[in-house]
Amino acid sequence: MSKDDAPDRRLSADDYERMADDYAANPVRDTEILGPVEVGLTVLRKGRPSGTKPGKTPGQSVRLPAALRDRLAARAEREAVSQSEVIRRAVAEYLDRHAG
């Protein structure tokens, strides 16, 4: 495997352009969709964004009672995601439901 094929390498603008061209030439068919498609604030890129690029997401401290922290840890483990990811999803879902 070359360095360019490494799974953790960042995609370049050229990569995105090739993917867009491929999608335009070969759109997804309904027989290829295996489950519900979700689009919205709750679908976030994993990982910490670079602090040097636009779109930086600053940290936010939150105090949680021990019982709630335990539930959070258990949920994150079941879903194989970070606790921060569970919190991001929960806040986005709450705000989506209570928009107004």
Coordinates of N, CA and C in Angstrom, one line a residue:
M1 N 0.9 -1.2 0.0 CA 0.0 0.0 0.0 C 0.9 1.2 0.0
S2 N 0.6 2.1 -0.9 CA 1.4 3.4 -0.9 C 0.9 4.3 0.1
K3 N 1.7 5.4 0.4 CA 1.3 6.4 1.3 C 0.0 7.1 1.0
D4 N -0.2 7.2 -0.4 CA -1.4 7.9 -0.8 C -2.7 7.0 -0.6
D5 N -2.5 5.7 -0.4 CA -3.6 4.8 -0.2 C -3.9 4.6 1.3
A6 N -3.1 5.1 2.1 CA -3.3 4.9 3.6 C -4.6 5.4 4.0
P7 N -5.3 4.6 4.8 CA -6.7 4.9 5.2 C -6.8 6.2 6.0
D8 N -5.8 6.6 6.7 CA -5.9 7.8 7.5 C -5.4 9.1 6.9
R9 N -5.1 9.0 5.6 CA -4.6 10.2 4.9 C -5.8 11.1 4.6
R10 N -5.6 12.4 4.7 CA -6.7 13.4 4.4 C -7.0 13.5 2.9
L11 N -8.2 13.6 2.6 CA -8.6 13.7 1.2 C -8.3 15.1 0.6
S12 N -7.8 15.2 -0.6 CA -7.5 16.5 -1.2 C -8.6 17.0 -2.0
A13 N -8.5 18.2 -2.5 CA -9.6 18.8 -3.4 C -9.7 17.9 -4.6
D14 N -8.6 17.4 -5.1 CA -8.6 16.5 -6.3 C -9.3 15.2 -6.0
D15 N -9.1 14.7 -4.8 CA -9.9 13.5 -4.4 C -11.4 13.7 -4.5
Y16 N -11.8 14.8 -3.9 CA -13.2 15.2 -3.8 C -13.8 15.4 -5.3
E17 N -12.9 16.0 -6.1 CA -13.4 16.2 -7.5 C -13.6 14.9 -8.2
R18 N -12.6 13.9 -8.0 CA -12.7 12.6 -8.6 C -14.0 11.9 -8.1
M19 N -14.2 12.0 -6.8 CA -15.4 11.3 -6.2 C -16.7 11.9 -6.8
A20 N -16.7 13.3 -6.9 CA -17.9 13.9 -7.5 C -18.1 13.5 -8.9
D21 N -17.0 13.4 -9.7 CA -17.2 13.0 -11.1 C -17.7 11.5 -11.2
D22 N -17.2 10.7 -10.3 CA -17.6 9.3 -10.3 C -19.1 9.2 -9.9
Y23 N -19.5 10.0 -8.9 CA -20.9 10.0 -8.5 C -21.8 10.4 -9.7
A24 N -21.4 11.5 -10.4 CA -22.2 12.0 -11.5 C -22.3 11.0 -12.6
A25 N -21.2 10.2 -12.8 CA -21.3 9.2 -13.9 C -22.0 7.9 -13.4
N26 N -21.9 7.6 -12.1 CA -22.5 6.4 -11.5 C -23.3 6.7 -10.3
P27 N -24.5 7.3 -10.4 CA -25.3 7.7 -9.2 C -25.7 6.4 -8.5
V28 N -25.9 6.6 -7.2 CA -26.4 5.5 -6.3 C -27.8 5.1 -6.8
R29 N -28.0 3.7 -6.9 CA -29.3 3.2 -7.2 C -30.0 2.8 -5.9
D30 N -31.3 2.8 -5.9 CA -32.0 2.4 -4.7 C -31.7 1.0 -4.2
T31 N -31.3 0.2 -5.1 CA -31.0 -1.2 -4.7 C -29.6 -1.3 -3.9
E32 N -28.9 -0.2 -3.9 CA -27.6 -0.2 -3.3 C -27.6 0.4 -1.9
I33 N -28.8 1.0 -1.5 CA -28.9 1.7 -0.2 C -29.3 0.6 0.8
L34 N -28.5 0.4 1.8 CA -28.8 -0.7 2.8 C -29.6 -0.3 4.0
G35 N -29.8 1.0 4.2 CA -30.5 1.5 5.4 C -31.0 2.9 5.2
P36 N -31.5 3.5 6.3 CA -32.0 4.9 6.1 C -30.9 5.8 5.9
V37 N -31.1 6.9 5.2 CA -30.1 7.9 4.9 C -30.4 9.1 5.8
E38 N -29.4 9.5 6.5 CA -29.6 10.6 7.4 C -28.8 11.8 7.0
V39 N -29.4 12.9 6.9 CA -28.6 14.1 6.5 C -29.1 15.2 7.5
G40 N -28.2 15.9 8.1 CA -28.5 16.9 9.1 C -27.4 17.2 10.0
L41 N -27.7 18.0 11.0 CA -26.7 18.4 12.0 C -26.1 17.3 12.8
T42 N -26.9 16.2 12.9 CA -26.4 15.1 13.7 C -25.4 14.2 12.9
V43 N -25.2 14.5 11.7 CA -24.2 13.8 10.9 C -22.9 14.6 10.8
L44 N -22.0 14.3 11.7 CA -20.8 15.2 11.8 C -19.6 14.3 11.5
R45 N -18.6 15.0 11.0 CA -17.3 14.3 10.7 C -16.6 14.0 12.0
K46 N -16.1 12.8 12.1 CA -15.4 12.3 13.3 C -14.1 13.0 13.5
G47 N -13.6 13.1 14.7 CA -12.3 13.6 14.9 C -12.3 15.1 15.2
R48 N -11.2 15.5 15.7 CA -11.0 16.9 16.1 C -10.5 17.7 14.8
P49 N -11.2 18.8 14.5 CA -10.8 19.6 13.4 C -9.5 20.3 13.7
S50 N -8.8 20.7 12.6 CA -7.5 21.4 12.8 C -7.8 22.8 13.4
G51 N -7.0 23.2 14.3 CA -7.1 24.5 15.0 C -6.6 25.6 14.1
T52 N -6.0 25.3 12.9 CA -5.5 26.3 12.1 C -6.4 26.6 10.9
K53 N -7.4 25.8 10.7 CA -8.3 26.0 9.5 C -9.6 26.6 9.9
P54 N -10.3 27.2 8.9 CA -11.7 27.7 9.2 C -12.6 26.6 9.7
G55 N -13.5 26.8 10.5 CA -14.4 25.8 10.9 C -14.0 25.1 12.2
K56 N -13.0 25.7 12.9 CA -12.6 25.1 14.2 C -13.7 25.0 15.1
T57 N -13.8 23.9 15.8 CA -14.8 23.7 16.9 C -14.2 23.8 18.2
P58 N -14.4 24.9 19.0 CA -13.8 25.0 20.3 C -14.4 24.0 21.3
G59 N -13.6 23.7 22.3 CA -14.1 22.8 23.3 C -15.2 23.5 24.2
Q60 N -16.0 22.7 24.9 CA -17.0 23.2 25.8 C -17.1 22.2 27.0
S61 N -16.8 22.8 28.1 CA -16.9 22.0 29.4 C -18.3 21.9 29.9
V62 N -18.7 20.7 30.3 CA -20.0 20.4 30.9 C -19.8 19.5 32.1
R63 N -20.5 19.9 33.2 CA -20.4 19.1 34.4 C -21.6 18.1 34.3
L64 N -21.4 16.8 34.6 CA -22.4 15.8 34.5 C -22.4 15.1 35.8
P65 N -23.6 14.8 36.4 CA -23.6 13.9 37.6 C -23.0 12.5 37.2
A66 N -22.5 11.8 38.2 CA -21.9 10.6 38.0 C -22.7 9.6 37.3
A67 N -24.0 9.5 37.7 CA -24.9 8.5 37.0 C -25.1 8.8 35.5
L68 N -25.2 10.1 35.2 CA -25.3 10.5 33.8 C -24.0 10.2 33.0
R69 N -22.9 10.4 33.7 CA -21.6 10.1 33.1 C -21.4 8.6 32.8
D70 N -21.9 7.8 33.7 CA -21.8 6.4 33.5 C -22.7 5.9 32.3
R71 N -23.9 6.5 32.2 CA -24.8 6.2 31.1 C -24.1 6.6 29.8
L72 N -23.5 7.8 29.8 CA -22.8 8.3 28.6 C -21.7 7.4 28.2
A73 N -20.9 6.9 29.1 CA -19.8 6.0 28.8 C -20.3 4.7 28.3
A74 N -21.4 4.2 28.8 CA -21.9 2.9 28.4 C -22.5 3.1 26.9
R75 N -23.2 4.2 26.7 CA -23.7 4.4 25.3 C -22.6 4.5 24.3
A76 N -21.5 5.3 24.6 CA -20.4 5.5 23.7 C -19.8 4.1 23.4
E77 N -19.6 3.3 24.4 CA -19.0 2.0 24.2 C -19.9 1.1 23.4
R78 N -21.2 1.1 23.6 CA -22.1 0.3 22.8 C -22.1 0.7 21.3
E79 N -22.0 2.0 21.1 CA -22.0 2.5 19.7 C -20.6 2.6 19.1
A80 N -19.6 2.3 19.9 CA -18.2 2.3 19.4 C -17.8 3.7 18.9
V81 N -18.2 4.7 19.7 CA -17.8 6.1 19.3 C -17.3 6.7 20.6
S82 N -16.7 7.9 20.5 CA -16.3 8.7 21.6 C -17.4 9.2 22.4
Q83 N -17.2 9.6 23.7 CA -18.2 10.2 24.5 C -18.5 11.6 23.9
S84 N -17.5 12.3 23.3 CA -17.8 13.6 22.7 C -18.7 13.4 21.5
E85 N -18.6 12.3 20.8 CA -19.5 12.1 19.6 C -20.9 11.9 20.1
V86 N -21.1 11.2 21.2 CA -22.5 11.0 21.7 C -23.0 12.3 22.2
I87 N -22.2 13.1 22.8 CA -22.7 14.5 23.3 C -23.0 15.3 22.1
R88 N -22.2 15.4 21.1 CA -22.5 16.2 19.9 C -23.8 15.8 19.3
R89 N -24.0 14.5 19.1 CA -25.3 14.0 18.5 C -26.5 14.4 19.4
A90 N -26.3 14.2 20.7 CA -27.4 14.5 21.6 C -27.8 16.0 21.6
V91 N -26.8 16.9 21.6 CA -27.1 18.3 21.6 C -27.7 18.7 20.2
A92 N -27.2 18.2 19.1 CA -27.8 18.5 17.8 C -29.2 18.0 17.7
E93 N -29.5 16.8 18.2 CA -30.9 16.2 18.2 C -31.8 17.1 19.0
Y94 N -31.3 17.5 20.2 CA -32.2 18.3 21.1 C -32.5 19.6 20.4
L95 N -31.5 20.3 19.9 CA -31.7 21.6 19.2 C -32.6 21.4 18.0
D96 N -32.4 20.3 17.2 CA -33.3 20.1 16.1 C -34.8 19.9 16.5
R97 N -35.0 19.2 17.6 CA -36.4 19.0 18.1 C -37.0 20.2 18.7
H98 N -36.2 21.1 19.2 CA -36.7 22.2 20.0 C -36.4 23.5 19.2
A99 N -36.3 23.5 17.9 CA -36.0 24.7 17.1 C -37.2 25.6 17.2
G100 N -36.9 26.9 17.2 CA -38.0 27.8 17.3 C -37.6 29.1 17.6

